[in-house]
Tab-separated table of C-alpha atoms in Angstrom:
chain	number	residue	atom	x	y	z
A	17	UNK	CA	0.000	0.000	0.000
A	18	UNK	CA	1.060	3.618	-0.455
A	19	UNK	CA	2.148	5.476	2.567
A	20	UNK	CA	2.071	9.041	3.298
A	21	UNK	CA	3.963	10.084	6.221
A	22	UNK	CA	3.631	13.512	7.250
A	23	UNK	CA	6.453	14.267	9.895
A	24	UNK	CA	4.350	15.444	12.473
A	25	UNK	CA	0.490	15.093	14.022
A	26	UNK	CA	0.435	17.696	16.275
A	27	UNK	CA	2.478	20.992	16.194
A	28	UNK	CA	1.973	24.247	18.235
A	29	UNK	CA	3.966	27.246	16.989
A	30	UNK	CA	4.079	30.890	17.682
A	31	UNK	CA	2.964	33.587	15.812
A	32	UNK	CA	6.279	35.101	13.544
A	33	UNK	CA	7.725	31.683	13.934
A	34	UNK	CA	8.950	30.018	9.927
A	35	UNK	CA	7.122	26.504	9.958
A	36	UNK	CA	7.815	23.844	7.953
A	37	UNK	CA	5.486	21.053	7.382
A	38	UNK	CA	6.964	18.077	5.963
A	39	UNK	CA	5.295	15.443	3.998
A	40	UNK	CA	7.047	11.932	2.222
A	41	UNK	CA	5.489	9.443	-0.307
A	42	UNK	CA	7.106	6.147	-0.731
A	43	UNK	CA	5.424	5.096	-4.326
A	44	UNK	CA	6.938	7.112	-6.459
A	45	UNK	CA	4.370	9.245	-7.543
A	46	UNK	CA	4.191	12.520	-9.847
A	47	UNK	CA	1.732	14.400	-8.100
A	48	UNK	CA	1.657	15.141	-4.323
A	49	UNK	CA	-0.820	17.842	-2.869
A	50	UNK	CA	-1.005	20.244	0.572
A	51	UNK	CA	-4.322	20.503	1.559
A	52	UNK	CA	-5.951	22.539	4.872
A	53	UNK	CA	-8.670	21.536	6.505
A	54	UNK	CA	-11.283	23.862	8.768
A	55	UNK	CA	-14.629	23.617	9.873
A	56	UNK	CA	-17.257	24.525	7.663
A	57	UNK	CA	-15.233	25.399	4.882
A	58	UNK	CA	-13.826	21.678	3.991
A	59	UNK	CA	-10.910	21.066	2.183
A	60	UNK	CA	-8.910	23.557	0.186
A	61	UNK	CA	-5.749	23.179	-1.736
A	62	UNK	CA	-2.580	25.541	-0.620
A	63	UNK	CA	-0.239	24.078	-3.412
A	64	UNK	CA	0.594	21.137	-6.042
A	65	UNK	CA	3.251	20.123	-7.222
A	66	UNK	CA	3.476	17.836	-11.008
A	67	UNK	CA	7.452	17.142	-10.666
A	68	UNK	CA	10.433	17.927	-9.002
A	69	UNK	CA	11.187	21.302	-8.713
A	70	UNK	CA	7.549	22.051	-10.535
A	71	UNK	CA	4.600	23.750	-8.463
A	72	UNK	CA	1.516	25.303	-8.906
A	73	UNK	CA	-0.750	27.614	-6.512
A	74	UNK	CA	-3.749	26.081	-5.626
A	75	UNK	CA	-7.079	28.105	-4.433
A	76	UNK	CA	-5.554	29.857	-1.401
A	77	UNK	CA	-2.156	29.957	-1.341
A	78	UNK	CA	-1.180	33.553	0.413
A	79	UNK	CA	1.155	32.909	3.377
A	80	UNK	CA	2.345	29.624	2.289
A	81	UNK	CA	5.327	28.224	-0.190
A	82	UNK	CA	6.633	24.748	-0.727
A	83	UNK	CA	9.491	23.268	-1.731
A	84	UNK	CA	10.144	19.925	-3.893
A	85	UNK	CA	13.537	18.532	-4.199
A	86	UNK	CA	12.980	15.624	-4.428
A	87	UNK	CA	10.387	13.223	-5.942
A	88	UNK	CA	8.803	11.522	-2.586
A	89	UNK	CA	9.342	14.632	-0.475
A	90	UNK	CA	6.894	17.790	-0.640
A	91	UNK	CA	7.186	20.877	2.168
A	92	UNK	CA	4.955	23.334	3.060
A	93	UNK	CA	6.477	26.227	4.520
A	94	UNK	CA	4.453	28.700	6.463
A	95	UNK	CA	7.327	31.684	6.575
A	96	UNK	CA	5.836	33.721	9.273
A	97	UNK	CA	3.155	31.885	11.167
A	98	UNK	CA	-0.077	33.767	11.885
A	99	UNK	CA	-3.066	32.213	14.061
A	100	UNK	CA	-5.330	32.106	11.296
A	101	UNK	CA	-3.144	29.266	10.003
A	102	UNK	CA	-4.112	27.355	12.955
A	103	UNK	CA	-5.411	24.437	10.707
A	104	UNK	CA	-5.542	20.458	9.582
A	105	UNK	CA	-3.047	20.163	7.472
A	106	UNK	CA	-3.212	17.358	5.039
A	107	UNK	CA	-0.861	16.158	2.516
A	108	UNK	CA	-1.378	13.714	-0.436
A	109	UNK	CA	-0.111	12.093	-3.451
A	110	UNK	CA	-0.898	10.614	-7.078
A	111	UNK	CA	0.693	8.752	-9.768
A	112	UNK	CA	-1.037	10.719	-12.730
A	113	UNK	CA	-3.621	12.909	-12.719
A	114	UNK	CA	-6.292	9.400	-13.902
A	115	UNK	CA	-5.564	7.794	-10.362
A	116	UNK	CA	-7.421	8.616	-7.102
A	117	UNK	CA	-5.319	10.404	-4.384
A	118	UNK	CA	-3.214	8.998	-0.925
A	119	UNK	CA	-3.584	11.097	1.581
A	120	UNK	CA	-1.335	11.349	4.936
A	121	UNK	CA	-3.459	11.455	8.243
A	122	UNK	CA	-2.394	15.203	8.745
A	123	UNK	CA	-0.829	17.683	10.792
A	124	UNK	CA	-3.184	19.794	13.884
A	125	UNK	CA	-1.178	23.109	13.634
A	126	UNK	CA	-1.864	25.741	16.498
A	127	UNK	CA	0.072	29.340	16.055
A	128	UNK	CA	-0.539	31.058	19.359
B	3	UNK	CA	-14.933	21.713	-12.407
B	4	UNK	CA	-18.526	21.372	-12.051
B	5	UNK	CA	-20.088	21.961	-8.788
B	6	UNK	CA	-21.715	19.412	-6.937
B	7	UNK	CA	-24.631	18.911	-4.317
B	8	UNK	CA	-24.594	16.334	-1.546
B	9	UNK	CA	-27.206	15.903	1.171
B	10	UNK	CA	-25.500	17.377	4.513
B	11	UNK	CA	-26.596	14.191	6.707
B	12	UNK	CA	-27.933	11.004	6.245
B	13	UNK	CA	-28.311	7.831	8.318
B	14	UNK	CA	-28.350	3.950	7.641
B	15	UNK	CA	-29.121	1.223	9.944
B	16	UNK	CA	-25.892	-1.746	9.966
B	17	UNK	CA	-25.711	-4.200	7.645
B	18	UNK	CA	-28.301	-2.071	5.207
B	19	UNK	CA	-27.675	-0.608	2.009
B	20	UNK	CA	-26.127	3.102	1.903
B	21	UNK	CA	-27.484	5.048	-0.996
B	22	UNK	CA	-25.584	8.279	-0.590
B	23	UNK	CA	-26.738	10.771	-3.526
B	24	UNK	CA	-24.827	13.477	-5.539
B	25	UNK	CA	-26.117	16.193	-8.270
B	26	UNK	CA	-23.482	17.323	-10.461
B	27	UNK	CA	-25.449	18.672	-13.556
B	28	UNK	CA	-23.360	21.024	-15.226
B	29	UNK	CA	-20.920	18.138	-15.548
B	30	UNK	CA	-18.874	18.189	-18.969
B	31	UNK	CA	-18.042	15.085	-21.011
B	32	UNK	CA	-14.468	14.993	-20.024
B	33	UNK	CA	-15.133	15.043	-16.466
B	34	UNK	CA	-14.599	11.996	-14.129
B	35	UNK	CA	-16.877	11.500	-10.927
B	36	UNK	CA	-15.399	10.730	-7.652
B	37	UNK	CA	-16.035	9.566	-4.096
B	38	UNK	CA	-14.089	9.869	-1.003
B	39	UNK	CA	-14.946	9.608	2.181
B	40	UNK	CA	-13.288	10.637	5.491
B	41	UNK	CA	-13.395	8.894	9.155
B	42	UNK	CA	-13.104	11.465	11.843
B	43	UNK	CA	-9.132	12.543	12.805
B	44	UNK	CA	-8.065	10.982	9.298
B	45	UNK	CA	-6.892	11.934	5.597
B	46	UNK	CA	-9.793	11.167	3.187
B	47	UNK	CA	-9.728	7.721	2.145
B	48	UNK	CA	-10.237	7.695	-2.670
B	49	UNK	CA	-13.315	5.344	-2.601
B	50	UNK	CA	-14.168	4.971	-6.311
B	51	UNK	CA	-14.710	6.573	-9.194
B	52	UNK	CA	-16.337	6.398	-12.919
B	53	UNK	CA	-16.807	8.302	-16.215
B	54	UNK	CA	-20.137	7.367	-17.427
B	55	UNK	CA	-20.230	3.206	-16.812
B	56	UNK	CA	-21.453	2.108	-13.160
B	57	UNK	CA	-18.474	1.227	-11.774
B	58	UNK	CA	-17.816	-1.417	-8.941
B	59	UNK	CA	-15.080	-2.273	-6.435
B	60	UNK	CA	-14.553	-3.888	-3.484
B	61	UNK	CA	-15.638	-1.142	-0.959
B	62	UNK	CA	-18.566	0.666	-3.197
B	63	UNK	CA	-20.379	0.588	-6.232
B	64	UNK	CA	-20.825	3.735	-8.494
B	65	UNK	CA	-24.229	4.420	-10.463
B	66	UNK	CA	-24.144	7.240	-12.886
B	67	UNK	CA	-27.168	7.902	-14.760
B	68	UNK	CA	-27.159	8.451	-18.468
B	69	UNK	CA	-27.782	11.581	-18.868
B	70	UNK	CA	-24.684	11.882	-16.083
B	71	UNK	CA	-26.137	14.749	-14.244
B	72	UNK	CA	-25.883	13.039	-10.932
B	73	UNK	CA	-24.671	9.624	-9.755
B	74	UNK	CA	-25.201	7.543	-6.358
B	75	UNK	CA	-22.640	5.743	-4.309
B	76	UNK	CA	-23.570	2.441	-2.461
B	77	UNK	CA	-22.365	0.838	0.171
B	78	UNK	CA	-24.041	-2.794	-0.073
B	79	UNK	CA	-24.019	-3.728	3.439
B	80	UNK	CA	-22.935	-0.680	5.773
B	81	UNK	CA	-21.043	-0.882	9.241
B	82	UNK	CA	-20.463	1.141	11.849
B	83	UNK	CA	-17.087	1.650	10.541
B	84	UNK	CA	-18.496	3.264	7.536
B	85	UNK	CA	-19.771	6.095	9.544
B	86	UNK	CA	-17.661	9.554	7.889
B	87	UNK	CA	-18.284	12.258	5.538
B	88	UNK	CA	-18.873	10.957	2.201
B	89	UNK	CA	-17.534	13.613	-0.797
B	90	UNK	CA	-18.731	13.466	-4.348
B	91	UNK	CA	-16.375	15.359	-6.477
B	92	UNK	CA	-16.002	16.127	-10.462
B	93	UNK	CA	-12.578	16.279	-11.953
B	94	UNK	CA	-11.665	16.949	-15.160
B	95	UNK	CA	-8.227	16.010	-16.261
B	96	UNK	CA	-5.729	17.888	-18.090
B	97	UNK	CA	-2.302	16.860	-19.580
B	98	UNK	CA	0.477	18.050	-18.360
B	99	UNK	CA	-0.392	18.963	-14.905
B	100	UNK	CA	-1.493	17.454	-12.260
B	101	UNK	CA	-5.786	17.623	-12.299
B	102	UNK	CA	-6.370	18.693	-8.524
B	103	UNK	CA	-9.471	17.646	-6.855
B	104	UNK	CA	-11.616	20.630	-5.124
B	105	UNK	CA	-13.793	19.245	-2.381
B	106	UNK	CA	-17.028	20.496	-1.230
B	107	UNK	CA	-18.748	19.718	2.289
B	108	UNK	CA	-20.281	16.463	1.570
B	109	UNK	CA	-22.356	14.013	3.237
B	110	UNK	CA	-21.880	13.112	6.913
B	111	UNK	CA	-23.266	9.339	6.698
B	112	UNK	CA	-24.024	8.229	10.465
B	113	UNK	CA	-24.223	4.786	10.596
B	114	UNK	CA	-26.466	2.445	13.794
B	115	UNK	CA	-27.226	-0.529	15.378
């Protein structure tokens, strides 16, 4: 089975602090995805990224970046950590864009 | 993508069918319907998903009507386990790039004794 291991389940940061969210796929897939994850609003996608070193902005990606060097290994980086990020933060991954997604259990952030 | 509509809530007694329901009907021919579904405190979990054929698999069967402006997912014989929110989503696939999936709020499915 594909895993997707994000690094960490729970993580409380303060506000100003550079966060970095990792996430690891051990499939070898193209695709891999950050997703957050707040009440009422569902899931919304922060970034993609097709290939290494290739990304695209998703629908709300203001605050974050993310960083792929390598193929199984996909970061979100929060550079200065504000409490509206507090969040679920879910990662996932794909081998094309035909194939149904993997998605990590997620990261509870906190900024306080 | 096309926009879908899902029931909020819906409930199923164990070991009965789950008929959860989706409206998609500004769907386009090159768009693929999924279903995921998501336990509380986990990642969603890629159920199944179709084109214009029903479609069946080991957790779910997928029935998409003909005129594919809406589709139901069944769960033959639901458990408690299968208690989670259920999302219907429409994708439509590019080249090149990776086809992201947008999710709405879907269908909390609570399942009983």
């Amino acid at each position: 089975d594909v895993k997707v291991t994000q690094s960490s389940r729970y993580l409380v940061k303060r506000t100003g602090e550079k966060v970095f969210l990792e996430c690891v796929q051990d499939m070898d897939h193209e695709n891999m995805f950050w997703y957050r994850q707040d009440p009422g609003l569902g899931l919304r996608l922060i970034y993609f990224s097709y290939d290494v070193k290739m990304k695209e902005k998703g629908d709300i990606p203001e605050g974050y970046s993310v960083s792929r060097e390598k193929k199984e290994r996909f970061s979100l980086i929060l550079e200065s950590a504000s409490t509206n990020q507090t969040s679920m933060y879910l990662c996932a991954s794909s081998p094309d864009f035909y194939y149904g997604y993997t998605f990590g259990s997620g990261t509870r952030l906190t900024v306080v | 993508d096309a926009k879908t509509t899902q029931p909020p809530s819906m409930d199923c007694a164990e070991g009965r069918a789950a008929n959860l329901p989706c409206n998609h009907s500004t769907i386009s021919g090159n768009e693929y319907v999924y279903w995921y579904r998501q336990i509380h405190s986990q990642g969603p979990q890629y159920i199944i998903h179709g084109l214009k054929n029903n479609e069946t698999n080991e957790m779910a069967s997928l029935i998409i009507t003909e005129d594919r402006k809406s589709s139901t997912l069944i769960l033959p014989h639901a458990t408690l386990r299968d208690t989670a929110v259920y999302y219907c989503i429409v994708r439509v696939f590019t080249t090149g790039t990776a086809s992201k999936l947008t999710f709405g709020t879907g269908t909390r499915l609570q399942v009983t004794l």
